[in-house]
XYZ file of C-alpha atoms in Angstrom:
331
model
C -13.731 3.083 -43.729
C -15.518 6.289 -45.130
C -13.495 8.774 -45.793
C -14.845 11.668 -44.043
C -15.023 9.172 -40.530
C -11.480 7.908 -41.114
C -10.060 11.357 -40.986
C -11.949 11.745 -37.243
C -10.347 8.866 -35.712
C -6.776 9.642 -37.257
C -6.259 12.216 -34.468
C -7.105 9.336 -31.857
C -4.692 6.322 -34.101
C -1.820 8.690 -34.127
C -2.029 9.839 -30.139
C -2.359 5.673 -29.510
C 0.412 4.676 -31.981
C 2.803 7.538 -30.153
C 1.152 6.345 -26.405
C 1.779 2.587 -26.818
C 5.486 2.681 -29.339
C 7.167 5.484 -28.415
C 9.775 7.124 -25.839
C 12.858 8.802 -25.463
C 14.431 6.136 -26.936
C 12.141 4.892 -29.719
C 10.087 6.751 -31.850
C 8.238 6.225 -35.262
C 9.306 7.559 -38.901
C 6.969 9.085 -41.151
C 6.716 6.176 -43.324
C 5.382 3.672 -40.133
C 2.908 6.620 -39.432
C 1.381 6.584 -42.897
C 1.653 2.673 -42.804
C 0.244 1.781 -39.821
C -2.757 4.659 -40.022
C -3.052 2.497 -43.790
C -3.241 -0.501 -41.666
C -6.516 1.084 -39.965
C -8.102 2.192 -43.113
C -6.809 5.383 -42.917
C -5.500 7.569 -46.098
C -3.242 10.411 -45.343
C -0.547 12.656 -46.814
C 2.532 14.273 -45.194
C 1.251 17.477 -45.059
C -1.650 16.555 -42.847
C 0.565 14.257 -40.493
C 2.610 17.520 -39.680
C -0.681 18.909 -39.066
C -2.288 16.908 -36.831
C 1.323 16.609 -34.724
C 1.245 20.179 -34.114
C -2.917 19.908 -33.360
C -1.638 16.990 -30.646
C 1.065 19.651 -29.753
C -1.978 22.192 -28.791
C -3.842 19.955 -26.912
C -1.178 19.103 -24.958
C 0.980 16.231 -25.269
C 4.772 16.360 -25.390
C 5.936 15.355 -28.836
C 9.061 15.627 -29.905
C 10.968 15.323 -33.485
C 14.228 13.255 -33.837
C 15.953 15.295 -36.944
C 17.505 13.521 -39.832
C 17.040 10.210 -42.259
C 16.672 8.004 -39.174
C 14.342 10.432 -37.229
C 10.658 10.396 -36.150
C 8.384 11.494 -33.422
C 7.801 10.081 -30.389
C 5.943 11.240 -27.308
C 8.793 12.705 -24.624
C 6.582 12.871 -21.367
C 4.056 11.246 -19.638
C 1.664 11.359 -16.605
C 4.009 8.438 -14.743
C 7.741 8.139 -15.430
C 8.943 4.979 -16.183
C 11.502 4.866 -12.631
C 8.158 5.552 -10.884
C 5.879 2.638 -12.255
C 8.670 0.365 -11.432
C 8.209 2.083 -7.478
C 4.938 0.770 -7.905
C 5.598 -2.650 -9.282
C 8.170 -3.320 -6.784
C 5.205 -1.921 -4.330
C 2.796 -4.513 -5.582
C 5.213 -7.261 -5.752
C 6.427 -6.690 -2.472
C 3.103 -6.416 -0.653
C 1.792 -9.547 1.260
C -1.948 -8.478 1.343
C -1.986 -8.549 -2.672
C -2.538 -11.922 -4.175
C -0.358 -13.212 -6.739
C -3.762 -12.998 -9.247
C -4.515 -9.203 -8.286
C -0.663 -8.713 -8.679
C -0.495 -9.469 -12.085
C -3.435 -7.366 -13.073
C -2.384 -4.885 -11.416
C 1.025 -4.664 -12.962
C -0.836 -5.187 -16.305
C -3.267 -1.963 -15.864
C 0.701 -0.159 -14.781
C 2.274 -1.162 -17.953
C -0.664 0.366 -20.429
C 0.685 3.793 -18.581
C 4.174 3.470 -20.586
C 5.196 2.501 -23.747
C 5.445 -0.850 -25.289
C 8.951 -1.006 -24.872
C 9.228 0.247 -21.594
C 6.551 -1.794 -20.068
C 8.305 -5.100 -20.781
C 11.199 -3.714 -17.999
C 8.249 -3.372 -15.669
C 8.238 -7.363 -15.770
C 10.783 -8.051 -12.712
C 10.036 -10.021 -10.053
C 10.791 -8.739 -6.021
C 11.923 -11.069 -3.412
C 11.467 -9.928 0.009
C 12.321 -12.434 2.610
C 9.730 -13.787 4.678
C 6.606 -12.310 3.267
C 4.169 -14.580 2.183
C 0.945 -13.430 -0.858
C -2.576 -13.769 1.160
C -5.506 -15.608 -0.654
C -7.629 -13.815 0.057
C -8.795 -11.267 -2.557
C -12.246 -9.710 -0.782
C -9.805 -7.371 0.977
C -9.953 -5.340 -2.277
C -13.364 -5.280 -1.842
C -13.833 -4.484 1.894
C -11.470 -1.732 1.480
C -13.767 0.187 -0.882
C -16.734 -0.824 0.952
C -14.758 0.878 3.971
C -13.990 4.206 2.070
C -17.284 4.214 0.846
C -18.850 4.121 5.100
C -15.741 6.903 5.544
C -16.730 9.060 3.160
C -20.241 8.987 3.491
C -20.123 8.912 7.432
C -21.743 6.105 8.095
C -21.418 2.690 10.841
C -20.666 -0.269 9.473
C -21.291 -3.881 10.450
C -19.727 -7.026 9.819
C -18.298 -10.356 11.227
C -15.052 -10.843 12.423
C -13.016 -14.081 12.475
C -9.990 -15.612 13.635
C -8.077 -19.312 12.658
C -7.999 -21.465 15.045
C -6.808 -25.270 15.004
C -9.171 -28.028 14.611
C -7.411 -31.655 13.510
C -10.936 -33.130 13.035
C -11.231 -31.285 9.461
C -8.948 -31.827 6.741
C -7.802 -28.431 6.278
C -6.619 -28.421 10.249
C -6.797 -24.433 10.207
C -9.952 -23.644 10.069
C -12.263 -20.085 10.725
C -13.716 -19.303 13.795
C -16.374 -16.288 13.839
C -15.627 -13.634 17.529
C -18.927 -13.158 19.264
C -20.645 -16.100 18.112
C -21.150 -15.049 14.880
C -23.079 -12.101 15.839
C -22.221 -8.985 13.639
C -20.004 -5.674 15.001
C -21.471 -2.620 14.823
C -18.987 0.035 14.439
C -18.376 3.653 13.337
C -15.407 3.514 10.634
C -13.054 6.721 11.384
C -9.848 6.255 9.039
C -8.047 2.805 7.757
C -4.302 1.873 8.353
C -1.561 0.406 6.571
C 1.093 -1.132 9.414
C 2.959 -4.396 9.269
C 2.223 -5.708 6.033
C -1.823 -5.584 7.120
C -4.808 -2.931 6.567
C -6.393 -2.217 9.886
C -9.880 -0.229 10.270
C -9.707 2.207 13.216
C -13.401 3.212 14.560
C -15.531 3.881 17.477
C -16.783 1.754 19.120
C -19.870 2.737 21.131
C -21.014 -0.623 23.435
C -17.481 0.125 24.967
C -16.638 3.593 24.179
C -13.137 2.984 22.387
C -11.616 3.515 20.041
C -10.758 -0.068 18.310
C -9.125 -1.792 15.066
C -9.303 -4.531 13.247
C -7.641 -6.448 10.666
C -9.484 -5.620 7.167
C -8.583 -9.192 5.603
C -10.371 -10.680 8.987
C -13.429 -8.996 7.930
C -16.380 -10.619 6.158
C -20.145 -9.187 5.026
C -19.069 -5.764 5.312
C -22.360 -3.398 5.016
C -22.649 0.404 5.016
C -25.752 1.192 7.588
C -27.781 3.870 7.160
C -26.834 4.964 10.551
C -24.557 7.971 11.152
C -20.968 7.158 12.624
C -20.190 8.485 16.215
C -17.078 9.050 18.158
C -16.660 12.597 16.512
C -14.725 14.100 19.720
C -12.391 10.953 19.979
C -11.111 11.835 16.403
C -10.958 15.408 17.031
C -6.821 15.717 16.803
C -6.237 11.892 16.538
C -3.178 11.109 15.731
C -3.079 7.950 13.858
C 0.606 7.765 13.282
C 1.120 7.805 16.937
C -1.625 5.117 17.422
C 0.192 3.334 15.354
C 3.264 3.292 16.809
C 2.064 2.927 20.656
C 0.302 -0.357 19.126
C 3.046 -1.998 17.293
C 1.685 -4.822 16.169
C -2.125 -3.676 16.413
C -2.274 -5.763 20.030
C -3.345 -3.622 22.921
C -1.545 -3.564 26.110
C -1.270 -1.134 28.368
C 0.240 2.531 27.751
C 3.611 3.327 29.786
C 6.552 5.401 29.810
C 9.695 2.633 29.436
C 12.942 3.377 29.680
C 15.532 1.819 27.665
C 19.383 1.125 27.291
C 20.717 1.133 23.934
C 23.917 0.426 21.948
C 24.549 3.339 19.962
C 24.735 1.375 16.832
C 20.778 0.806 17.083
C 19.679 4.589 16.892
C 18.643 4.220 13.664
C 16.591 1.073 15.015
C 14.934 3.466 17.460
C 14.345 6.070 15.079
C 12.595 3.957 12.448
C 10.312 2.449 15.549
C 9.630 5.290 17.388
C 10.441 8.282 15.135
C 11.022 11.810 16.909
C 8.728 11.150 19.849
C 11.632 9.517 21.654
C 13.463 11.414 24.760
C 17.783 10.567 24.091
C 20.363 10.959 26.679
C 24.650 9.460 26.800
C 24.649 6.053 29.560
C 28.412 5.604 28.127
C 30.821 5.749 25.601
C 29.033 2.476 23.952
C 25.632 3.386 25.016
C 22.711 5.487 24.522
C 19.103 5.683 27.041
C 15.849 6.405 25.314
C 12.686 6.566 27.600
C 9.696 6.221 24.765
C 5.544 5.577 24.685
C 4.833 2.299 24.125
C 1.781 -0.449 24.338
C 3.312 -2.977 27.203
C 2.341 -6.435 25.616
C 4.096 -9.612 24.392
C 5.022 -7.793 21.153
C 7.113 -5.166 22.310
C 8.798 -7.465 24.342
C 9.253 -9.533 21.253
C 10.381 -6.452 19.466
C 13.141 -6.129 22.330
C 13.831 -9.644 22.194
C 14.613 -10.058 19.183
C 17.438 -7.308 19.138
C 19.314 -9.735 20.643
C 20.498 -7.558 24.252
C 21.636 -4.489 22.165
C 17.921 -2.783 23.744
C 17.876 -3.307 27.117
C 14.233 -2.754 29.182
C 15.799 -0.777 32.798
C 12.417 1.295 33.805
C 10.104 0.990 35.563
C 11.011 -2.401 37.323
C 6.941 -3.479 36.808
C 8.004 -3.562 33.190
C 11.227 -5.060 33.942
C 9.669 -7.830 35.997
C 6.750 -8.626 33.248
C 9.852 -8.891 30.630
C 11.917 -11.415 32.327
C 8.429 -13.709 33.130
C 7.944 -13.260 29.236
C 11.713 -14.666 28.714
C 10.945 -17.881 31.131
C 8.114 -18.819 29.258
C 10.239 -19.799 25.988
C 12.688 -21.987 28.680
C 11.690 -25.686 29.202
């Protein structure tokens, strides 16, 4: 490499060395720095390295130095701390909608944000009971397209499908498009992450209602040149409250329901409904709560799953519905 070109690249190689191979527990000595530069065709002297390190500090790199015979230089801070990267890795590995292949790709990119020694600690497997990775990678592109439409304020069209049993086929579970395969036309307003799934929240002009669609069940999404509608409905729209009311995103009629709960389940109620609940004591072992819910099979399944520790007490119409729901499990 010509000497002038090598000197121009020297700062970049020094930055690369510090970023890839150093951290608070690993540093490079002057001898290692000079050898690394020489391997890359750059001749350098100790004095010039001191000047270069100061230039990189002036540029904003947090370069520190260990003194002594075994000392050296290292990069002391980065945009992400190792603990923060581990949190991101855990979230990726435990997320159902991210495929195994995409998980590996994302984690490999995160490894590039720390030193090579620290990157090895990011390779760990997180096991989450009952969560199966999706096989559908088109969801990433669906999300990107929907974000573009929301940012541009444009309507989208897409086809929406569900899975059904078909024993005449090899796979037995096949994809079936709703609306006879005809596209939906929706004004997109938000994307919601709930219970391991992404949902599009939008305005359906045909019904005049706010509706939601699972992003992984959307196909052939197209951003139109039509401005989106439904702005009046979404002014002050509480997305978190909407998610709480709809639970599994299956619509039911919204109603205030009374619950009788064991005291030890106070945290369960708070996790499900947040602060939007009215609580008062029932007896020494129980408290009562009034909550707004969408009365649906998903709500009943949630109550049933708590094994009698939470009971529906009012209104009577909802109590009867719950009883009828439970009878379906009896032969």
